[in-house]
Short mmCIF file of C-alpha atoms and ligand atoms in Angstrom, two decimals:
data_model
loop_
_atom_site.label_atom_id
_atom_site.label_comp_id
_atom_site.label_asym_id
_atom_site.label_seq_id
_atom_site.Cartn_x
_atom_site.Cartn_y
_atom_site.Cartn_z
CA MET J 1092 11.87 4.63 -14.23
CA THR J 1093 14.31 5.53 -11.15
CA ALA J 1094 13.43 8.44 -9.79
CA PHE J 1095 16.33 8.05 -7.12
CA ALA J 1096 19.83 8.11 -8.49
CA TYR J 1097 23.28 9.26 -7.78
CA ARG J 1098 24.07 12.88 -9.49
CA GLY J 1099 27.35 14.49 -8.83
CA GLY J 1100 28.10 12.00 -6.29
CA TRP J 1101 25.11 12.21 -4.04
CA LEU J 1102 21.69 10.71 -4.13
CA ALA J 1103 18.80 12.76 -5.74
CA ALA J 1104 15.14 12.46 -5.96
CA ASP J 1105 14.33 13.83 -9.32
CA ASP J 1106 16.65 16.60 -9.95
CA LEU J 1107 16.82 17.67 -6.15
CA ASP J 1108 19.81 16.57 -4.13
CA LEU J 1109 18.23 14.73 -1.15
CA ARG J 1110 21.00 16.51 1.13
CA THR J 1111 19.11 19.79 0.66
CA ILE J 1112 15.97 18.66 1.63
CA ALA J 1113 17.44 17.07 4.62
CA ALA J 1114 19.05 20.11 5.55
CA GLU J 1115 15.78 22.14 5.05
CA VAL J 1116 13.34 19.48 6.61
CA GLY J 1117 15.62 17.82 9.10
CA THR J 1118 15.71 13.86 9.11
CA PRO J 1119 14.00 11.53 9.11
CA PHE J 1120 11.51 12.07 6.31
CA TYR J 1121 10.06 10.24 3.63
CA CYS J 1122 10.32 11.55 -0.15
CA TYR J 1123 8.35 10.68 -2.82
CA SER J 1124 8.66 11.71 -6.53
CA ALA J 1125 5.65 12.64 -8.40
CA THR J 1126 7.16 12.12 -11.52
CA ALA J 1127 7.77 8.22 -10.55
CA ILE J 1128 4.29 7.93 -9.20
CA GLU J 1129 2.66 8.78 -12.48
CA HIS J 1130 4.79 6.85 -14.49
CA ALA J 1131 4.11 4.04 -12.65
CA TYR J 1132 0.57 4.44 -12.82
CA ARG J 1133 0.65 5.24 -16.57
CA ASP J 1134 2.59 2.00 -17.28
CA PHE J 1135 0.01 0.33 -15.39
CA VAL J 1136 -2.80 1.41 -17.20
CA THR J 1137 -0.97 1.22 -20.75
CA ALA J 1138 -0.17 -2.50 -19.96
CA LEU J 1139 -3.88 -3.35 -19.43
CA LYS J 1140 -5.13 -0.81 -22.11
CA ASP J 1141 -6.82 -3.27 -24.32
CA CYS J 1142 -9.07 -4.55 -21.36
CA ASP J 1143 -9.89 -0.95 -20.83
CA PRO J 1144 -9.01 -1.03 -17.08
CA LYS J 1145 -10.78 0.67 -14.35
CA VAL J 1146 -7.94 1.64 -12.00
CA PHE J 1147 -8.82 2.41 -8.32
CA TYR J 1148 -5.64 3.38 -6.54
CA SER J 1149 -5.63 1.38 -3.23
CA LEU J 1150 -5.02 4.21 -0.70
CA LYS J 1151 -3.90 2.08 2.24
CA ALA J 1152 -0.35 2.01 0.53
CA ASN J 1153 0.24 5.76 0.66
CA SER J 1154 -2.77 8.09 1.63
CA ASN J 1155 -1.27 11.31 1.69
CA GLN J 1156 -3.70 13.69 0.08
CA ALA J 1157 -0.74 15.13 -2.19
CA VAL J 1158 -0.07 11.55 -3.38
CA ILE J 1159 -3.91 11.00 -3.95
CA ALA J 1160 -4.13 14.18 -5.96
CA THR J 1161 -1.43 13.40 -8.14
CA LEU J 1162 -3.08 10.02 -9.07
CA ALA J 1163 -6.58 11.79 -9.37
CA LYS J 1164 -5.34 14.18 -11.90
CA ILE J 1165 -4.34 11.71 -14.15
CA GLY J 1166 -7.61 9.48 -13.92
CA ALA J 1167 -7.20 7.25 -11.03
CA GLY J 1168 -10.31 6.34 -8.85
CA ALA J 1169 -9.79 5.45 -5.44
CA ASP J 1170 -10.16 1.75 -3.48
CA VAL J 1171 -10.89 2.85 0.35
CA VAL J 1172 -10.96 0.78 3.53
CA SER J 1173 -12.31 3.03 5.90
CA GLN J 1174 -14.17 6.21 6.38
CA GLY J 1175 -11.17 8.14 6.85
CA GLU J 1176 -9.76 7.07 3.65
CA MET J 1177 -12.87 7.85 1.89
CA ARG J 1178 -12.78 11.57 3.13
CA ARG J 1179 -9.27 11.60 1.91
CA ALA J 1180 -10.35 10.67 -1.18
CA LEU J 1181 -13.36 12.98 -1.70
CA ALA J 1182 -11.18 15.84 -0.21
CA VAL J 1183 -9.01 15.78 -3.16
CA GLY J 1184 -11.71 15.58 -5.70
CA ILE J 1185 -12.01 11.81 -6.57
CA PRO J 1186 -15.84 11.70 -7.35
CA PRO J 1187 -17.94 9.04 -5.48
CA GLU J 1188 -18.62 7.14 -8.71
CA LYS J 1189 -14.86 6.47 -8.62
CA ILE J 1190 -14.59 4.91 -5.22
CA VAL J 1191 -15.10 1.44 -4.26
CA PHE J 1192 -15.16 0.71 -0.53
CA ALA J 1193 -13.44 -2.73 0.45
CA GLY J 1194 -12.68 -4.23 3.95
CA VAL J 1195 -13.66 -7.21 6.16
CA GLY J 1196 -15.22 -5.13 8.91
CA LYS J 1197 -16.94 -1.80 7.65
CA SER J 1198 -18.95 -0.11 10.60
CA SER J 1199 -22.63 0.91 10.03
CA SER J 1200 -21.57 4.45 10.19
CA GLU J 1201 -18.98 3.80 7.53
CA LEU J 1202 -21.29 2.04 5.36
CA SER J 1203 -23.83 4.93 5.90
CA ALA J 1204 -21.34 7.56 4.99
CA ALA J 1205 -20.64 5.72 2.09
CA LEU J 1206 -24.22 5.31 1.18
CA GLU J 1207 -24.49 9.07 1.72
CA ALA J 1208 -21.62 9.80 -0.54
CA GLY J 1209 -22.89 7.55 -3.31
CA ILE J 1210 -19.83 5.71 -3.91
CA LEU J 1211 -19.42 3.28 -6.99
CA GLN J 1212 -19.07 0.07 -5.05
CA PHE J 1213 -19.44 -1.94 -1.84
CA ASN J 1214 -17.13 -4.87 -1.98
CA VAL J 1215 -19.15 -7.26 0.46
CA GLU J 1216 -17.29 -9.94 2.49
CA SER J 1217 -19.87 -11.68 4.47
CA LEU J 1218 -23.57 -12.31 4.52
CA SER J 1219 -23.83 -10.20 7.77
CA GLU J 1220 -22.49 -7.35 5.85
CA LEU J 1221 -24.70 -7.90 2.97
CA SER J 1222 -27.79 -7.83 5.27
CA ARG J 1223 -26.49 -5.07 7.39
CA LEU J 1224 -25.91 -3.06 4.08
CA ASN J 1225 -29.40 -3.80 2.78
CA ASP J 1226 -31.06 -2.41 5.80
CA LEU J 1227 -29.08 0.84 5.80
CA ALA J 1228 -29.73 1.20 2.20
CA LEU J 1229 -33.35 0.72 2.68
CA ALA J 1230 -33.58 3.09 5.74
CA CYS J 1231 -32.14 5.91 3.39
CA GLY J 1232 -33.93 5.05 0.46
CA ARG J 1233 -31.22 3.83 -1.80
CA ARG J 1234 -29.84 0.74 -3.31
CA ALA J 1235 -26.19 -0.16 -2.68
CA PRO J 1236 -24.29 -1.28 -5.74
CA VAL J 1237 -22.47 -4.25 -4.11
CA ALA J 1238 -19.54 -6.74 -5.53
CA LEU J 1239 -19.34 -10.03 -3.61
CA ARG J 1240 -15.61 -10.59 -2.94
CA ILE J 1241 -14.94 -14.16 -3.07
CA ASN J 1242 -12.24 -16.00 -1.11
CA PRO J 1243 -10.83 -18.65 -3.98
CA ASP J 1244 -8.87 -20.60 -1.58
CA VAL J 1245 -5.64 -19.99 -3.38
CA ASP J 1246 -2.28 -19.98 -1.83
CA PRO J 1247 -0.69 -16.42 -3.22
CA LEU J 1248 2.75 -17.56 -2.19
CA THR J 1249 3.46 -14.58 -0.43
CA HIS J 1250 4.31 -13.51 3.38
CA LYS J 1251 1.49 -15.01 5.48
CA GLY J 1252 0.96 -11.53 7.29
CA ILE J 1253 -0.28 -10.41 3.64
CA SER J 1254 -1.92 -13.44 2.18
CA THR J 1255 -5.76 -13.13 2.02
CA GLY J 1256 -6.73 -15.63 -0.46
CA LEU J 1257 -6.71 -18.81 1.61
CA ALA J 1258 -9.91 -20.12 3.02
CA ASP J 1259 -8.17 -20.02 6.52
CA ASN J 1260 -7.81 -15.91 5.88
CA LYS J 1261 -10.40 -13.86 7.22
CA PHE J 1262 -11.16 -12.45 3.86
CA GLY J 1263 -13.61 -12.77 1.37
CA ILE J 1264 -16.82 -15.23 0.76
CA ASP J 1265 -16.51 -18.84 0.14
CA VAL J 1266 -17.37 -19.57 -3.29
CA GLU J 1267 -20.24 -22.14 -2.81
CA GLN J 1268 -21.69 -19.35 0.03
CA ALA J 1269 -21.48 -16.36 -2.53
CA LEU J 1270 -23.35 -18.28 -5.16
CA GLU J 1271 -26.14 -19.04 -2.60
CA MET J 1272 -25.98 -15.17 -1.55
CA ALA J 1273 -26.23 -14.31 -5.16
CA GLY J 1274 -29.33 -17.00 -5.90
CA ASN J 1275 -31.19 -15.17 -2.85
CA ILE J 1276 -30.19 -11.57 -3.82
CA ALA J 1277 -33.95 -10.65 -4.41
CA ASN J 1278 -34.26 -11.03 -0.74
CA PHE J 1279 -32.01 -8.02 -0.57
CA PRO J 1280 -34.06 -5.45 -2.18
CA GLY J 1281 -31.74 -2.51 -0.94
CA ILE J 1282 -28.81 -4.43 -2.87
CA GLU J 1283 -27.93 -3.93 -6.58
CA LEU J 1284 -25.55 -6.85 -7.36
CA VAL J 1285 -23.21 -5.28 -9.90
CA GLY J 1286 -20.24 -7.33 -9.80
CA ILE J 1287 -17.60 -10.06 -8.08
CA ALA J 1288 -14.38 -9.20 -6.56
CA VAL J 1289 -11.15 -11.07 -5.40
CA HIS J 1290 -7.88 -10.12 -3.84
CA ILE J 1291 -5.58 -12.98 -2.70
CA GLY J 1292 -2.64 -10.87 -1.11
CA SER J 1293 -0.15 -8.37 -1.19
CA LEU J 1294 3.40 -8.41 -2.80
CA LEU J 1295 2.65 -11.31 -5.33
CA THR J 1296 5.73 -12.35 -7.33
CA ASP J 1297 4.49 -15.62 -8.80
CA MET J 1298 1.89 -15.27 -11.22
CA ARG J 1299 0.41 -18.95 -11.11
CA PRO J 1300 -1.63 -18.38 -8.29
CA CYS J 1301 -3.07 -14.93 -9.50
CA LEU J 1302 -3.97 -17.00 -12.82
CA ASP J 1303 -5.76 -19.89 -10.66
CA ALA J 1304 -7.60 -17.22 -8.47
CA PHE J 1305 -8.74 -15.02 -11.49
CA LYS J 1306 -9.96 -18.05 -13.30
CA ARG J 1307 -11.89 -19.24 -10.25
CA THR J 1308 -13.43 -15.64 -9.98
CA VAL J 1309 -14.26 -15.65 -13.57
CA GLU J 1310 -16.20 -19.01 -13.12
CA VAL J 1311 -18.07 -17.74 -10.10
CA TYR J 1312 -18.83 -14.44 -12.44
CA ARG J 1313 -20.29 -16.61 -15.19
CA SER J 1314 -22.28 -18.91 -12.72
CA ILE J 1315 -23.96 -15.95 -11.29
CA GLN J 1316 -24.70 -14.41 -14.81
CA GLU J 1317 -26.16 -17.84 -15.75
CA LEU J 1318 -28.55 -17.24 -12.83
CA GLY J 1319 -29.97 -14.26 -14.74
CA ILE J 1320 -28.19 -11.75 -12.57
CA PRO J 1321 -26.74 -8.89 -14.80
CA LEU J 1322 -23.38 -8.27 -13.53
CA LYS J 1323 -21.13 -5.53 -15.01
CA ARG J 1324 -17.90 -5.36 -12.97
CA LEU J 1325 -15.10 -7.64 -12.23
CA ASP J 1326 -12.80 -6.36 -9.75
CA LEU J 1327 -9.49 -8.17 -9.87
CA GLY J 1328 -8.06 -6.57 -6.86
CA GLY J 1329 -4.51 -5.41 -6.27
CA GLY J 1330 -1.35 -7.10 -4.93
CA LEU J 1331 1.24 -6.96 -7.77
CA GLY J 1332 4.58 -7.07 -6.15
CA ILE J 1333 8.04 -4.89 -6.64
CA ALA J 1334 11.55 -5.78 -6.46
CA TYR J 1335 12.83 -5.01 -3.03
CA ARG J 1336 16.34 -6.42 -3.40
CA ASN J 1337 17.00 -6.94 -7.19
CA GLU J 1338 14.62 -9.72 -7.26
CA THR J 1339 12.71 -10.85 -10.52
CA VAL J 1340 9.17 -9.73 -10.29
CA PRO J 1341 6.25 -10.49 -12.88
CA SER J 1342 6.21 -7.58 -15.57
CA LEU J 1343 3.26 -5.57 -15.88
CA GLU J 1344 2.99 -7.55 -19.17
CA ASP J 1345 3.22 -10.99 -17.61
CA TYR J 1346 0.23 -9.67 -15.32
CA ALA J 1347 -1.75 -8.44 -18.42
CA SER J 1348 -1.29 -11.87 -19.97
CA VAL J 1349 -2.84 -13.44 -16.83
CA VAL J 1350 -5.53 -10.87 -16.76
CA ARG J 1351 -6.16 -11.65 -20.57
CA GLU J 1352 -6.06 -15.53 -20.28
CA ALA J 1353 -8.34 -15.69 -17.22
CA THR J 1354 -10.96 -13.10 -18.52
CA ALA J 1355 -11.02 -14.11 -22.26
CA GLY J 1356 -14.58 -14.07 -23.76
CA LEU J 1357 -16.01 -12.53 -20.83
CA GLU J 1358 -18.47 -9.37 -21.03
CA ALA J 1359 -17.04 -7.45 -18.15
CA GLU J 1360 -15.82 -4.29 -17.15
CA LEU J 1361 -12.46 -4.97 -15.48
CA ALA J 1362 -11.51 -3.27 -12.16
CA PHE J 1363 -7.98 -3.31 -10.65
CA GLU J 1364 -6.78 -1.87 -7.01
CA PRO J 1365 -3.10 -1.62 -7.21
CA GLY J 1366 -1.12 -0.02 -4.36
CA ARG J 1367 2.40 -0.91 -3.65
CA ARG J 1368 3.07 -1.09 -7.38
CA ILE J 1369 2.19 2.49 -8.30
CA VAL J 1370 3.92 4.02 -5.24
CA GLY J 1371 6.15 1.45 -3.64
CA GLN J 1372 9.21 2.64 -5.65
CA ALA J 1373 8.50 6.24 -5.70
CA GLY J 1374 9.51 6.78 -2.21
CA VAL J 1375 12.42 6.56 0.43
CA LEU J 1376 12.78 7.36 3.79
CA VAL J 1377 15.98 9.76 4.46
CA THR J 1378 17.42 9.33 7.77
CA ARG J 1379 20.69 10.24 9.59
CA VAL J 1380 23.17 8.11 11.37
CA GLU J 1381 23.07 9.29 15.06
CA TYR J 1382 25.77 6.68 16.46
CA VAL J 1383 28.08 4.21 15.26
CA LYS J 1384 28.22 1.79 18.18
CA GLN J 1385 31.05 -1.03 18.50
CA GLY J 1386 29.47 -3.99 20.33
CA ARG J 1387 31.49 -6.74 21.55
CA ASP J 1388 30.78 -8.75 18.17
CA ARG J 1389 29.15 -6.41 15.83
CA GLN J 1390 28.86 -2.82 14.89
CA PHE J 1391 25.66 -0.94 15.22
CA LEU J 1392 24.46 2.06 12.70
CA ILE J 1393 21.81 3.83 15.06
CA LEU J 1394 19.63 5.72 13.05
CA ASP J 1395 17.27 8.50 13.87
CA ALA J 1396 14.61 6.56 12.27
CA ALA J 1397 12.84 3.88 13.68
CA MET J 1398 10.35 0.95 13.66
CA ASN J 1399 7.81 3.61 14.33
CA ASP J 1400 8.75 5.53 11.07
CA LEU J 1401 8.91 2.31 8.76
CA ILE J 1402 7.81 -1.03 10.33
CA ARG J 1403 7.91 -3.38 7.41
CA PRO J 1404 11.45 -4.94 8.29
CA MET J 1405 9.96 -5.62 11.70
CA LEU J 1406 6.44 -6.66 10.89
CA TYR J 1407 7.32 -8.79 7.75
CA GLU J 1408 10.96 -9.40 7.96
CA ALA J 1409 10.98 -7.18 4.71
CA TRP J 1410 14.30 -6.47 3.08
CA HIS J 1411 14.70 -2.69 2.13
CA GLU J 1412 17.75 -1.50 0.23
CA ILE J 1413 19.87 0.85 2.36
CA VAL J 1414 22.23 3.19 0.60
CA PRO J 1415 24.27 6.18 1.85
CA LEU J 1416 23.23 9.47 0.20
CA ARG J 1417 27.21 9.86 -0.72
CA GLU J 1418 27.66 7.87 -3.86
CA PRO J 1419 29.91 4.79 -2.68
CA ASN J 1420 33.17 4.32 -4.17
CA PRO J 1421 33.39 1.12 -5.86
CA ASP J 1422 36.64 0.29 -4.04
CA GLU J 1423 35.41 0.95 -0.41
CA GLU J 1424 35.65 -2.07 1.42
CA LEU J 1425 32.20 -2.93 2.73
CA VAL J 1426 31.66 -3.30 6.58
CA ALA J 1427 28.75 -5.67 7.99
CA VAL J 1428 26.56 -3.73 10.26
CA ASP J 1429 23.42 -4.05 12.18
CA VAL J 1430 21.11 -1.04 11.01
CA VAL J 1431 18.91 -0.22 14.09
CA GLY J 1432 16.60 2.75 15.18
CA PRO J 1433 16.61 4.29 18.72
CA VAL J 1434 13.26 2.62 19.86
CA CYS J 1435 13.83 0.55 23.01
CA GLU J 1436 13.34 -2.81 21.73
CA SER J 1437 15.49 -5.05 19.79
CA THR J 1438 12.70 -5.61 17.22
CA ASP J 1439 14.04 -1.94 16.05
CA THR J 1440 16.22 -3.30 13.60
CA PHE J 1441 16.05 -2.56 9.85
CA ALA J 1442 18.95 -4.80 8.52
CA ARG J 1443 21.10 -7.38 10.08
CA GLU J 1444 24.63 -7.77 9.34
CA ARG J 1445 24.11 -5.86 6.14
CA ARG J 1446 27.12 -4.86 3.94
CA MET J 1447 27.60 -1.15 4.16
CA PRO J 1448 30.09 1.26 2.77
CA PRO J 1449 31.81 2.71 6.11
CA LEU J 1450 29.55 5.48 7.75
CA LYS J 1451 29.96 7.80 10.59
CA GLU J 1452 27.83 9.62 12.83
CA GLY J 1453 26.02 12.71 10.91
CA ASP J 1454 26.14 10.79 7.69
CA LEU J 1455 22.63 10.49 5.80
CA ILE J 1456 21.23 7.26 4.23
CA ALA J 1457 18.23 6.46 2.50
CA ILE J 1458 15.92 3.13 3.23
CA CYS J 1459 14.48 2.70 -0.58
CA SER J 1460 11.16 1.34 -1.91
CA ALA J 1461 9.64 2.89 1.04
CA GLY J 1462 6.74 4.83 -0.80
CA ALA J 1463 4.26 1.88 -0.10
CA TYR J 1464 3.10 0.97 3.51
CA GLY J 1465 5.76 3.28 5.02
CA ALA J 1466 4.46 6.59 6.40
CA VAL J 1467 0.66 5.21 6.71
CA MET J 1468 1.88 2.16 8.87
CA SER J 1469 4.00 4.94 11.08
CA SER J 1470 3.05 5.80 14.62
CA THR J 1471 4.59 7.86 17.72
CA TYR J 1472 5.70 4.72 19.52
CA ASN J 1473 8.33 6.06 22.58
CA SER J 1474 6.31 9.30 21.89
CA ARG J 1475 8.54 10.21 18.68
CA LEU J 1476 7.09 12.51 16.41
CA LEU J 1477 5.69 11.51 13.10
CA ALA J 1478 8.35 11.98 10.08
CA PRO J 1479 7.42 14.72 7.48
CA GLU J 1480 6.66 13.46 3.79
CA VAL J 1481 7.74 15.78 1.16
CA LEU J 1482 7.19 15.40 -2.89
CA VAL J 1483 9.35 16.05 -5.45
CA ARG J 1484 8.59 17.05 -9.05
CA GLY J 1485 11.59 17.73 -11.36
CA GLY J 1486 13.60 20.52 -9.45
CA GLU J 1487 10.91 21.40 -6.95
CA TYR J 1488 9.64 20.10 -3.93
CA ALA J 1489 6.88 20.47 -1.51
CA VAL J 1490 6.32 19.41 2.31
CA VAL J 1491 3.22 17.81 2.11
CA ARG J 1492 2.93 16.66 5.72
CA PRO J 1493 5.04 18.85 8.08
CA ARG J 1494 6.87 17.28 11.14
CA SER J 1495 3.99 17.06 13.91
CA SER J 1496 5.38 19.29 16.89
CA TYR J 1497 5.70 18.04 20.42
CA GLU J 1498 3.28 20.56 21.67
CA ALA J 1499 0.43 18.79 19.57
CA LEU J 1500 1.70 15.39 20.83
CA ILE J 1501 1.64 16.30 24.20
CA ALA J 1502 -1.95 18.05 23.88
CA GLN J 1503 -3.76 15.07 22.86
CA ASP J 1504 -4.07 13.62 26.06
CA ARG J 1505 -6.60 14.53 28.87
CA LEU J 1506 -6.32 14.26 32.58
CA PRO J 1507 -9.13 12.96 34.10
CA THR J 1508 -10.57 15.39 36.83
CA TRP J 1509 -9.70 13.20 39.92
CA ILE J 1510 -5.79 13.42 39.32
N1 LLP E 1643 -7.18 -4.34 -2.56
C1 LLP E 1643 -7.22 -4.99 -1.33
C2 LLP E 1643 -8.48 -5.78 -1.00
C3 LLP E 1643 -6.22 -5.40 -0.30
O1 LLP E 1643 -6.46 -6.04 0.88
C4 LLP E 1643 -4.94 -4.40 -0.75
C5 LLP E 1643 -3.85 -4.58 0.22
C6 LLP E 1643 -4.92 -3.99 -1.90
C7 LLP E 1643 -6.11 -3.96 -3.11
C8 LLP E 1643 -3.46 -3.42 -2.47
O2 LLP E 1643 -2.67 -4.24 -2.65
P1 LLP E 1643 -1.06 -3.72 -3.42
O3 LLP E 1643 -1.14 -3.61 -4.75
O4 LLP E 1643 -0.48 -2.75 -2.53
O5 LLP E 1643 -0.31 -4.92 -2.77
N2 LLP E 1643 1.27 -3.66 4.97
C9 LLP E 1643 1.60 -4.71 3.92
C10 LLP E 1643 0.76 -4.83 2.86
C11 LLP E 1643 -0.76 -4.94 3.08
C12 LLP E 1643 -1.62 -5.06 2.01
C13 LLP E 1643 -2.97 -5.01 2.25
N3 LLP E 1643 -4.01 -5.18 1.31
C14 LLP E 1643 3.26 -4.44 3.83
O6 LLP E 1643 3.94 -3.63 4.07
O7 LLP E 1643 3.74 -5.27 2.91
#
């Protein structure tokens, strides 16, 4: 479903003209469609329904509490990677039994807080972590439910910065080592081994590596069961890609058939941790053209949004579609422009030589597919304020994170007494 479409000549989110929101909230701002988020979640669950999936929305993609609450209301659990994310999930009423805690470097205080909360599962990534969790669990008189996250050493064929499934990546436990840890699990009385987890990377657009990784993980699962350990859950992670640029990406049915093929005949509850696929297409970053600058050889569109608001193009050379809020006329001649932000470094470039309809100062544009890894990766670099976030449902909208203020920004620092 497309939440963002031109209506009456202007880009709308659901039934709302984005110009109206821009006039009231100011630019730049993130706008999400609750309807699109719900659709994406329901489509994901429906595609996998014959394996009765347990879906833990990966908060790292977009952890605005209004977004989490939208998903929680329709049944989603949460995949968290920090105490902050866990607290956000709990704050909107996701019960601890629907929270899994992943991540390669959970601190003792994070592990303790999650034990205290009584979460469903810790995805453990090393022997050291297992041992530390065991001690912490024994100290508070609990047993920690653990899934060992394996590293299947499979190339996910994605950008190197978001690959996690290769032996060279810091993630997961080597298969041999995981089998050994499972064999010695009796030495960890504070641990209940409940499952095996895998996640080979994000923005996966080729299902072959996924199939290989899932098959390897199922082999490990079976081998551990053969040791007489009664596992119950196979956590297949997240990672399914979306189309940023009209490219073909695997359908949910393609993904489901890979899952079915790899897990055929396996007695296990299947868990998933999708992030991008649920929220990626449900958000845009609305920004204004501050200046049109004619350089010697190229034209620059200088926006009021910058790399501190959306860093994906700079960090991963990611392509995001950029469209004017005013519907382009098909006869308009396109001009090649560099779309840049005001931050003081050349990295602050959203697109180079992008062919766009002619735009002038003050025009509004939308950077598309920005619902995932947009606002969550933003910063106040150059002492810029964090952009507000708006959630639309049908003809209504709510500001779900107001724009911060300069007063609050400045008040964060403290001067030492000796100055
Ligand atoms: N589970 C684990 C263990 C993960 O590490 C991740 C993402 C997910 C689930 C969710 O993956 P998704 O379904 O969203 O692909 N900032 C990058 C993406 C980083 C992904 C990190 N891990 C980007 O903007 O492309």
